[in-house]
mmCIF file of C-alpha atoms and ligand atoms in Angstrom:
data_model
loop_
_atom_site.group_PDB
_atom_site.id
_atom_site.type_symbol
_atom_site.label_atom_id
_atom_site.label_comp_id
_atom_site.label_asym_id
_atom_site.label_seq_id
_atom_site.Cartn_x
_atom_site.Cartn_y
_atom_site.Cartn_z
ATOM 1 C CA LYS A 295 230.443 -116.467 -43.896
ATOM 2 C CA SER A 296 229.995 -112.932 -45.071
ATOM 3 C CA GLN A 297 230.599 -111.820 -48.620
ATOM 4 C CA GLU A 298 233.605 -110.022 -47.204
ATOM 5 C CA SER A 299 235.316 -113.302 -46.291
ATOM 6 C CA VAL A 300 234.577 -114.735 -49.738
ATOM 7 C CA LYS A 301 236.202 -111.655 -51.179
ATOM 8 C CA VAL A 302 239.323 -112.134 -49.114
ATOM 9 C CA LYS A 303 239.593 -115.830 -49.919
ATOM 10 C CA ALA A 304 239.126 -115.406 -53.655
ATOM 11 C CA SER A 305 242.442 -115.563 -55.462
ATOM 12 C CA PRO A 306 242.602 -114.212 -59.033
ATOM 13 C CA ARG A 307 242.876 -117.823 -60.246
ATOM 14 C CA MET A 308 239.439 -118.591 -58.851
ATOM 15 C CA PHE A 309 237.752 -115.965 -60.948
ATOM 16 C CA LYS A 310 235.951 -117.574 -63.868
ATOM 17 C CA GLU A 311 236.976 -121.100 -62.896
ATOM 18 C CA TYR A 312 234.301 -123.819 -62.946
ATOM 19 C CA PHE A 313 234.173 -127.136 -61.135
ATOM 20 C CA GLN A 314 231.897 -130.061 -61.867
ATOM 21 C CA TYR A 315 229.480 -131.486 -59.339
ATOM 22 C CA LYS A 316 227.722 -134.629 -60.552
ATOM 23 C CA GLY A 317 228.212 -133.571 -64.148
ATOM 24 C CA ILE A 318 227.025 -129.965 -63.724
ATOM 25 C CA SER A 319 229.332 -126.908 -63.895
ATOM 26 C CA PHE A 320 229.440 -124.381 -61.072
ATOM 27 C CA PRO A 321 231.624 -121.279 -60.808
ATOM 28 C CA ARG A 322 234.137 -121.731 -58.026
ATOM 29 C CA LEU A 323 233.954 -118.157 -56.816
ATOM 30 C CA ILE A 324 230.595 -118.555 -55.093
ATOM 31 C CA TYR A 325 229.911 -122.307 -54.950
ATOM 32 C CA SER A 326 231.771 -125.223 -53.413
ATOM 33 C CA GLU A 327 231.552 -129.010 -53.666
ATOM 34 C CA GLN A 328 231.123 -129.181 -49.900
ATOM 35 C CA GLY A 329 228.255 -126.669 -49.975
ATOM 36 C CA LEU A 330 226.466 -128.557 -52.755
ATOM 37 C CA ARG A 331 226.888 -131.841 -50.869
ATOM 38 C CA GLU A 332 225.443 -130.254 -47.752
ATOM 39 C CA VAL A 333 222.473 -128.838 -49.633
ATOM 40 C CA GLU A 334 221.733 -132.163 -51.257
ATOM 41 C CA ASN A 335 222.241 -134.460 -48.281
ATOM 42 C CA GLU A 336 221.991 -132.506 -45.057
ATOM 43 C CA PHE A 337 219.848 -129.435 -45.544
ATOM 44 C CA GLN A 338 216.708 -129.748 -43.429
ATOM 45 C CA VAL A 339 213.714 -128.611 -45.410
ATOM 46 C CA ARG A 340 210.796 -127.466 -43.258
ATOM 47 C CA ASP A 341 207.167 -128.007 -44.166
ATOM 48 C CA ASP A 342 206.569 -124.262 -44.244
ATOM 49 C CA ASP A 343 209.491 -123.497 -46.607
ATOM 50 C CA VAL A 344 208.633 -121.908 -49.951
ATOM 51 C CA PHE A 345 211.142 -122.504 -52.771
ATOM 52 C CA ASN A 346 211.528 -120.183 -55.740
ATOM 53 C CA VAL A 347 213.107 -122.455 -58.349
ATOM 54 C CA THR A 348 214.189 -121.549 -61.872
ATOM 55 C CA TYR A 349 216.709 -122.231 -64.549
ATOM 56 C CA GLN A 350 218.835 -119.073 -64.402
ATOM 57 C CA LYS A 351 217.533 -115.974 -66.249
ATOM 58 C CA SER A 352 213.941 -117.184 -66.255
ATOM 59 C CA GLY A 353 212.516 -114.601 -63.850
ATOM 60 C CA THR A 354 214.007 -115.642 -60.501
ATOM 61 C CA VAL A 355 214.270 -112.196 -58.943
ATOM 62 C CA TRP A 356 210.868 -111.251 -60.305
ATOM 63 C CA MET A 357 209.241 -114.257 -58.614
ATOM 64 C CA LEU A 358 211.276 -113.568 -55.487
ATOM 65 C CA GLU A 359 209.842 -110.053 -55.360
ATOM 66 C CA ILE A 360 206.312 -111.358 -55.931
ATOM 67 C CA LEU A 361 206.689 -113.936 -53.158
ATOM 68 C CA SER A 362 208.209 -111.380 -50.791
ATOM 69 C CA LEU A 363 205.351 -108.975 -51.438
ATOM 70 C CA ILE A 364 202.724 -111.683 -50.957
ATOM 71 C CA HIS A 365 204.461 -112.612 -47.707
ATOM 72 C CA SER A 366 204.088 -109.013 -46.511
ATOM 73 C CA ASN A 367 200.510 -108.564 -47.766
ATOM 74 C CA GLY A 368 201.485 -106.156 -50.527
ATOM 75 C CA ASP A 369 203.375 -103.846 -48.161
ATOM 76 C CA PRO A 370 206.703 -102.958 -49.836
ATOM 77 C CA SER A 371 208.600 -102.113 -46.592
ATOM 78 C CA TRP A 372 210.413 -105.457 -46.354
ATOM 79 C CA CYS A 373 211.323 -105.367 -50.044
ATOM 80 C CA ARG A 374 212.646 -101.829 -49.704
ATOM 81 C CA THR A 375 214.800 -102.451 -46.654
ATOM 82 C CA VAL A 376 216.252 -105.951 -47.061
ATOM 83 C CA PRO A 377 218.247 -107.088 -50.125
ATOM 84 C CA ASN A 378 216.507 -109.811 -52.122
ATOM 85 C CA TRP A 379 219.432 -112.205 -51.611
ATOM 86 C CA ASP A 380 218.747 -112.075 -47.860
ATOM 87 C CA ARG A 381 214.966 -112.345 -48.198
ATOM 88 C CA GLY A 382 215.181 -115.424 -50.412
ATOM 89 C CA PRO A 383 218.786 -116.634 -50.471
ATOM 90 C CA TRP A 384 220.067 -118.901 -53.232
ATOM 91 C CA TYR A 385 220.774 -121.822 -50.926
ATOM 92 C CA GLU A 386 223.282 -123.559 -53.200
ATOM 93 C CA THR A 387 225.763 -120.682 -52.881
ATOM 94 C CA VAL A 388 228.235 -120.724 -50.015
ATOM 95 C CA VAL A 389 226.849 -117.488 -48.564
ATOM 96 C CA GLY A 390 223.195 -118.302 -49.341
ATOM 97 C CA LEU A 391 223.315 -121.625 -47.515
ATOM 98 C CA GLN A 392 224.275 -119.917 -44.242
ATOM 99 C CA LYS A 393 221.541 -117.381 -44.733
ATOM 100 C CA ALA A 394 218.899 -119.988 -45.605
ATOM 101 C CA ARG A 395 219.815 -121.914 -42.466
ATOM 102 C CA SER A 396 219.608 -118.909 -40.207
ATOM 103 C CA ASN A 397 216.520 -117.181 -41.666
ATOM 104 C CA GLN A 398 213.371 -117.418 -39.605
ATOM 105 C CA ALA A 399 210.407 -119.505 -40.634
ATOM 106 C CA PRO A 400 208.512 -119.339 -42.852
ATOM 107 C CA ARG A 401 211.529 -119.252 -45.124
ATOM 108 C CA LEU A 402 211.683 -118.156 -48.708
ATOM 109 C CA ILE A 403 214.544 -119.895 -50.550
ATOM 110 C CA SER A 404 215.690 -119.452 -54.146
ATOM 111 C CA SER A 405 217.464 -122.051 -56.234
ATOM 112 C CA HIS A 406 218.729 -122.780 -59.725
ATOM 113 C CA LEU A 407 219.609 -126.382 -58.906
ATOM 114 C CA PRO A 408 218.462 -129.125 -61.233
ATOM 115 C CA VAL A 409 215.996 -131.412 -59.472
ATOM 116 C CA GLN A 410 218.488 -134.249 -59.023
ATOM 117 C CA LEU A 411 220.750 -132.018 -56.906
ATOM 118 C CA PHE A 412 217.959 -130.489 -54.800
ATOM 119 C CA ALA A 413 217.787 -131.080 -51.023
ATOM 120 C CA LYS A 414 216.731 -134.702 -50.541
ATOM 121 C CA SER A 415 214.686 -133.784 -47.497
ATOM 122 C CA PHE A 416 212.364 -131.738 -49.716
ATOM 123 C CA PHE A 417 210.922 -134.926 -51.160
ATOM 124 C CA GLN A 418 209.683 -136.064 -47.740
ATOM 125 C CA SER A 419 208.294 -132.659 -46.837
ATOM 126 C CA LYS A 420 205.213 -130.559 -47.468
ATOM 127 C CA ALA A 421 207.358 -127.592 -48.515
ATOM 128 C CA LYS A 422 206.222 -125.828 -51.655
ATOM 129 C CA VAL A 423 208.102 -125.285 -54.905
ATOM 130 C CA LEU A 424 207.193 -122.589 -57.410
ATOM 131 C CA TYR A 425 208.972 -123.252 -60.694
ATOM 132 C CA THR A 426 209.174 -120.379 -63.192
ATOM 133 C CA LEU A 427 210.047 -121.074 -66.821
ATOM 134 C CA ARG A 428 210.756 -118.741 -69.709
ATOM 135 C CA ASN A 429 211.105 -119.075 -73.469
ATOM 136 C CA PRO A 430 214.569 -120.669 -73.696
ATOM 137 C CA LYS A 431 215.543 -118.340 -76.548
ATOM 138 C CA ASP A 432 215.009 -115.378 -74.216
ATOM 139 C CA VAL A 433 216.752 -117.250 -71.416
ATOM 140 C CA PHE A 434 219.707 -117.680 -73.725
ATOM 141 C CA VAL A 435 219.794 -114.002 -74.754
ATOM 142 C CA SER A 436 219.470 -112.865 -71.159
ATOM 143 C CA LEU A 437 222.239 -115.269 -70.117
ATOM 144 C CA TYR A 438 224.470 -114.091 -72.946
ATOM 145 C CA HIS A 439 224.311 -110.544 -71.586
ATOM 146 C CA PHE A 440 224.478 -111.611 -67.977
ATOM 147 C CA ALA A 441 227.617 -113.697 -68.573
ATOM 148 C CA GLN A 442 229.335 -110.522 -69.742
ATOM 149 C CA ILE A 443 228.751 -108.758 -66.438
ATOM 150 C CA PHE A 444 228.700 -111.566 -63.881
ATOM 151 C CA ARG A 445 232.318 -111.992 -62.868
ATOM 152 C CA PRO A 446 232.183 -115.609 -61.676
ATOM 153 C CA TYR A 447 231.142 -116.657 -65.214
ATOM 154 C CA LYS A 448 233.479 -117.133 -68.130
ATOM 155 C CA GLU A 449 233.285 -114.558 -70.906
ATOM 156 C CA PRO A 450 230.655 -115.868 -73.322
ATOM 157 C CA GLY A 451 232.621 -114.896 -76.460
ATOM 158 C CA GLN A 452 230.790 -114.803 -79.785
ATOM 159 C CA LEU A 453 227.027 -115.294 -79.602
ATOM 160 C CA ASP A 454 227.102 -118.195 -82.064
ATOM 161 C CA GLN A 455 229.677 -120.085 -80.064
ATOM 162 C CA PHE A 456 227.882 -119.439 -76.774
ATOM 163 C CA LEU A 457 224.622 -120.603 -78.349
ATOM 164 C CA GLU A 458 226.236 -123.917 -79.169
ATOM 165 C CA GLN A 459 227.395 -124.284 -75.567
ATOM 166 C CA PHE A 460 223.952 -123.369 -74.248
ATOM 167 C CA LEU A 461 222.194 -125.893 -76.491
ATOM 168 C CA GLU A 462 224.640 -128.586 -75.398
ATOM 169 C CA GLY A 463 224.128 -127.713 -71.741
ATOM 170 C CA ASP A 464 227.770 -126.718 -71.403
ATOM 171 C CA VAL A 465 227.016 -123.745 -69.109
ATOM 172 C CA PRO A 466 226.614 -123.374 -65.331
ATOM 173 C CA PHE A 467 223.565 -125.319 -64.053
ATOM 174 C CA GLY A 468 223.695 -127.517 -67.164
ATOM 175 C CA SER A 469 221.111 -127.951 -69.863
ATOM 176 C CA TRP A 470 217.914 -125.885 -69.888
ATOM 177 C CA PHE A 471 216.150 -128.894 -71.398
ATOM 178 C CA ASP A 472 217.255 -131.269 -68.641
ATOM 179 C CA HIS A 473 216.383 -128.726 -65.967
ATOM 180 C CA VAL A 474 212.872 -128.236 -67.307
ATOM 181 C CA LYS A 475 212.235 -131.916 -67.961
ATOM 182 C CA GLY A 476 213.552 -132.801 -64.518
ATOM 183 C CA TRP A 477 211.468 -130.298 -62.562
ATOM 184 C CA MET A 478 208.351 -130.700 -64.676
ATOM 185 C CA GLY A 479 208.409 -134.356 -63.709
ATOM 186 C CA LEU A 480 206.936 -133.113 -60.409
ATOM 187 C CA ARG A 481 204.036 -131.333 -62.072
ATOM 188 C CA ASP A 482 201.397 -133.644 -60.648
ATOM 189 C CA HIS A 483 202.562 -133.156 -57.067
ATOM 190 C CA GLU A 484 200.313 -130.951 -55.023
ATOM 191 C CA ASN A 485 203.216 -129.019 -53.500
ATOM 192 C CA PHE A 486 204.562 -128.076 -56.956
ATOM 193 C CA PHE A 487 203.373 -125.083 -58.982
ATOM 194 C CA TRP A 488 204.699 -123.865 -62.310
ATOM 195 C CA ILE A 489 204.209 -120.668 -64.240
ATOM 196 C CA THR A 490 205.937 -118.926 -67.106
ATOM 197 C CA TYR A 491 207.641 -115.554 -67.348
ATOM 198 C CA GLU A 492 205.354 -114.879 -70.318
ATOM 199 C CA GLU A 493 202.225 -115.411 -68.191
ATOM 200 C CA LEU A 494 203.597 -113.023 -65.573
ATOM 201 C CA GLN A 495 204.122 -110.488 -68.362
ATOM 202 C CA GLN A 496 200.664 -110.989 -69.836
ATOM 203 C CA ASP A 497 198.657 -110.938 -66.664
ATOM 204 C CA LEU A 498 200.607 -110.164 -63.527
ATOM 205 C CA ARG A 499 197.558 -109.690 -61.346
ATOM 206 C CA GLY A 500 195.906 -112.933 -62.441
ATOM 207 C CA SER A 501 199.239 -114.745 -61.997
ATOM 208 C CA VAL A 502 199.652 -113.364 -58.481
ATOM 209 C CA GLU A 503 196.144 -114.575 -57.645
ATOM 210 C CA ARG A 504 197.030 -118.068 -58.847
ATOM 211 C CA ILE A 505 200.247 -118.004 -56.820
ATOM 212 C CA CYS A 506 198.314 -116.890 -53.727
ATOM 213 C CA GLN A 507 195.883 -119.714 -54.221
ATOM 214 C CA PHE A 508 198.702 -122.234 -54.409
ATOM 215 C CA LEU A 509 200.253 -120.764 -51.264
ATOM 216 C CA GLY A 510 196.909 -120.857 -49.468
ATOM 217 C CA LYS A 511 197.223 -117.141 -48.828
ATOM 218 C CA PRO A 512 194.448 -115.187 -50.508
ATOM 219 C CA LEU A 513 194.990 -111.424 -50.580
ATOM 220 C CA GLU A 514 192.469 -108.641 -50.497
ATOM 221 C CA ALA A 515 192.255 -106.311 -53.490
ATOM 222 C CA ARG A 516 194.408 -103.568 -51.858
ATOM 223 C CA ALA A 517 197.139 -106.032 -50.966
ATOM 224 C CA LEU A 518 197.031 -107.453 -54.472
ATOM 225 C CA ASP A 519 197.460 -103.917 -55.838
ATOM 226 C CA GLY A 520 200.538 -103.539 -53.652
ATOM 227 C CA VAL A 521 202.077 -106.731 -55.040
ATOM 228 C CA VAL A 522 201.378 -105.821 -58.660
ATOM 229 C CA GLU A 523 202.644 -102.233 -58.336
ATOM 230 C CA ASN A 524 205.835 -103.112 -56.523
ATOM 231 C CA ALA A 525 206.718 -106.111 -58.691
ATOM 232 C CA SER A 526 206.568 -104.158 -61.947
ATOM 233 C CA PHE A 527 209.794 -103.897 -63.931
ATOM 234 C CA GLN A 528 209.921 -100.131 -63.368
ATOM 235 C CA ALA A 529 209.357 -100.370 -59.613
ATOM 236 C CA MET A 530 211.960 -103.115 -59.316
ATOM 237 C CA LYS A 531 214.485 -101.159 -61.357
ATOM 238 C CA GLN A 532 214.139 -98.301 -58.888
ATOM 239 C CA ASN A 533 214.436 -100.440 -55.779
ATOM 240 C CA LYS A 534 218.070 -100.896 -54.822
ATOM 241 C CA MET A 535 217.137 -103.913 -52.696
ATOM 242 C CA CYS A 536 216.283 -105.856 -55.828
ATOM 243 C CA ASN A 537 218.029 -104.108 -58.739
ATOM 244 C CA PHE A 538 221.474 -105.421 -57.705
ATOM 245 C CA SER A 539 223.012 -101.954 -57.476
ATOM 246 C CA LEU A 540 224.178 -103.086 -54.014
ATOM 247 C CA ALA A 541 225.978 -106.126 -55.439
ATOM 248 C CA PRO A 542 229.737 -105.855 -54.909
ATOM 249 C CA GLY A 543 231.831 -105.016 -57.962
ATOM 250 C CA PHE A 544 233.815 -108.231 -57.625
ATOM 251 C CA LEU A 545 230.613 -110.105 -58.495
ATOM 252 C CA LEU A 546 228.820 -107.847 -60.920
ATOM 253 C CA ASP A 547 230.298 -105.367 -63.364
ATOM 254 C CA GLN A 548 227.440 -102.938 -63.845
ATOM 255 C CA THR A 549 229.360 -100.419 -65.896
ATOM 256 C CA GLN A 550 228.165 -101.922 -69.211
ATOM 257 C CA SER A 551 224.750 -103.416 -68.550
ATOM 258 C CA SER A 552 222.450 -104.082 -65.634
ATOM 259 C CA PHE A 553 220.874 -107.130 -64.057
ATOM 260 C CA LEU A 554 217.368 -105.856 -64.800
ATOM 261 C CA ARG A 555 218.242 -105.427 -68.454
ATOM 262 C CA LYS A 556 215.177 -105.200 -70.766
ATOM 263 C CA GLY A 557 212.502 -107.170 -68.979
ATOM 264 C CA ILE A 558 210.563 -108.112 -72.110
ATOM 265 C CA ALA A 559 209.425 -111.287 -73.823
ATOM 266 C CA GLY A 560 210.701 -111.998 -77.330
ATOM 267 C CA ASP A 561 214.000 -110.077 -77.283
ATOM 268 C CA TRP A 562 215.514 -113.141 -79.006
ATOM 269 C CA LYS A 563 213.965 -111.847 -82.222
ATOM 270 C CA ASN A 564 216.371 -108.907 -82.083
ATOM 271 C CA GLN A 565 219.377 -111.030 -81.286
ATOM 272 C CA LEU A 566 219.214 -114.365 -83.101
ATOM 273 C CA THR A 567 219.573 -114.830 -86.841
ATOM 274 C CA LYS A 568 217.023 -116.910 -88.747
ATOM 275 C CA ALA A 569 219.515 -119.772 -88.977
ATOM 276 C CA GLN A 570 220.288 -119.640 -85.250
ATOM 277 C CA SER A 571 216.596 -119.577 -84.413
ATOM 278 C CA GLU A 572 215.854 -122.527 -86.708
ATOM 279 C CA ASN A 573 218.678 -124.549 -85.269
ATOM 280 C CA PHE A 574 217.355 -123.751 -81.796
ATOM 281 C CA ASP A 575 213.865 -124.918 -82.846
ATOM 282 C CA ARG A 576 215.226 -128.166 -84.203
ATOM 283 C CA ILE A 577 217.041 -129.018 -80.984
ATOM 284 C CA TYR A 578 214.065 -127.878 -78.928
ATOM 285 C CA GLN A 579 211.784 -130.269 -80.841
ATOM 286 C CA GLU A 580 214.218 -133.138 -80.389
ATOM 287 C CA GLN A 581 214.693 -132.520 -76.703
ATOM 288 C CA MET A 582 211.098 -131.814 -75.744
ATOM 289 C CA GLN A 583 209.348 -134.480 -77.795
ATOM 290 C CA GLY A 584 207.157 -136.788 -75.788
ATOM 291 C CA LEU A 585 206.704 -134.205 -73.064
ATOM 292 C CA ASP A 586 202.989 -133.682 -72.932
ATOM 293 C CA LEU A 587 203.152 -129.973 -72.232
ATOM 294 C CA SER A 588 202.632 -126.772 -74.111
ATOM 295 C CA PHE A 589 204.118 -123.408 -73.289
ATOM 296 C CA PRO A 590 203.202 -119.892 -74.443
ATOM 297 C CA TRP A 591 206.240 -119.814 -76.754
ATOM 298 C CA ASP A 592 205.192 -123.008 -78.530
ATOM 299 C CA GLU A 593 202.435 -121.112 -80.321
ATOM 300 C CA PRO A 594 203.519 -119.840 -83.734
HETATM 301 P P1 A3P B 691 216.439 -109.701 -69.437
HETATM 302 O O1 A3P B 691 217.907 -109.933 -69.361
HETATM 303 O O2 A3P B 691 215.823 -110.326 -70.657
HETATM 304 O O3 A3P B 691 216.055 -108.272 -69.277
HETATM 305 P P2 A3P B 691 216.742 -114.012 -63.334
HETATM 306 O O4 A3P B 691 216.175 -113.218 -62.206
HETATM 307 O O5 A3P B 691 216.233 -115.412 -63.390
HETATM 308 O O6 A3P B 691 218.225 -113.920 -63.389
HETATM 309 O O7 A3P B 691 216.170 -113.385 -64.700
HETATM 310 C C1 A3P B 691 216.549 -112.093 -65.074
HETATM 311 C C2 A3P B 691 215.639 -111.641 -66.180
HETATM 312 O O8 A3P B 691 214.348 -111.330 -65.639
HETATM 313 C C3 A3P B 691 216.154 -110.376 -66.847
HETATM 314 O O9 A3P B 691 215.742 -110.486 -68.216
HETATM 315 C C4 A3P B 691 215.363 -109.305 -66.087
HETATM 316 O O10 A3P B 691 215.294 -108.078 -66.734
HETATM 317 C C5 A3P B 691 214.010 -109.993 -65.985
HETATM 318 N N1 A3P B 691 213.148 -109.382 -64.947
HETATM 319 C C6 A3P B 691 213.404 -109.214 -63.643
HETATM 320 N N2 A3P B 691 212.391 -108.576 -63.031
HETATM 321 C C7 A3P B 691 211.443 -108.356 -63.971
HETATM 322 C C8 A3P B 691 210.155 -107.719 -63.962
HETATM 323 N N3 A3P B 691 209.642 -107.188 -62.876
HETATM 324 N N4 A3P B 691 209.484 -107.677 -65.135
HETATM 325 C C9 A3P B 691 209.992 -108.203 -66.256
HETATM 326 N N5 A3P B 691 211.202 -108.801 -66.331
HETATM 327 C C10 A3P B 691 211.922 -108.875 -65.192
#
């Protein structure tokens, strides 16, 4: 189905309406129960599939650009001619599922699904998952802004109230904590790789080298340069195939803000009060205790 047919089918009532699938909220405008069932139970994962998995707002389109550029040996032509949502479709959306099915191997597929809703056939395959995480305070701030421009989402309202919903997991794709704990349960599997947004920020070149190693696709220095240059925030902001300027207005209202908003680590410090940040820390400690992992944002 094209985006055009989704547009025609969408009645005003569907805008901003959520449905629940196995306890997780999804916006009705671009997801369906049937589609999610198909992804979970019928989607045929191939051994050469590469999955770009994140909790939303953690660096999905950044990793998608990096993976696309690695795929094309640092040559930006593919990234400059094909929209990112076609290069690495979000396979849980109605439109993305069709695209993921019809794309040629080796496929690049993006997903925000929690692990328990992921394609079952993945777990019997040799397909690779790259999981990108980000400081959840920055995820929250990014989501707060995104929810104001992404039409399928409900208006987030006051920051304080939205923060409560986020910490309770009462947002699309559910709880950040559950998502991270669920996916990180795979961290000892050889076809699973994880990295943080903060590491990408700190050392993009070194991160790309690690990603290449995981993919079994070493790049020469010139190709590596091409990946690093074209995956920078500035380069991506200028590329209409990944800056979402081509996204239809019925999905994204770009009159106020843009998808590639600030692209920095630590913006939460400008947006959360001390009390909000402390409350966040308290819940973070509770939720993450016992998980033998440390992240860049855990350091004081
Ligand atoms: P901000 O809203 O904090 O700016 P996702 O792709 O998972 O939806 O995440 C979007 C976030 O990643 C946005 O964060 C966006 O600006 C940031 N981002 C995307 N590309 C980036 C890049 N090349 N460098 C840094 N941040 C990037």
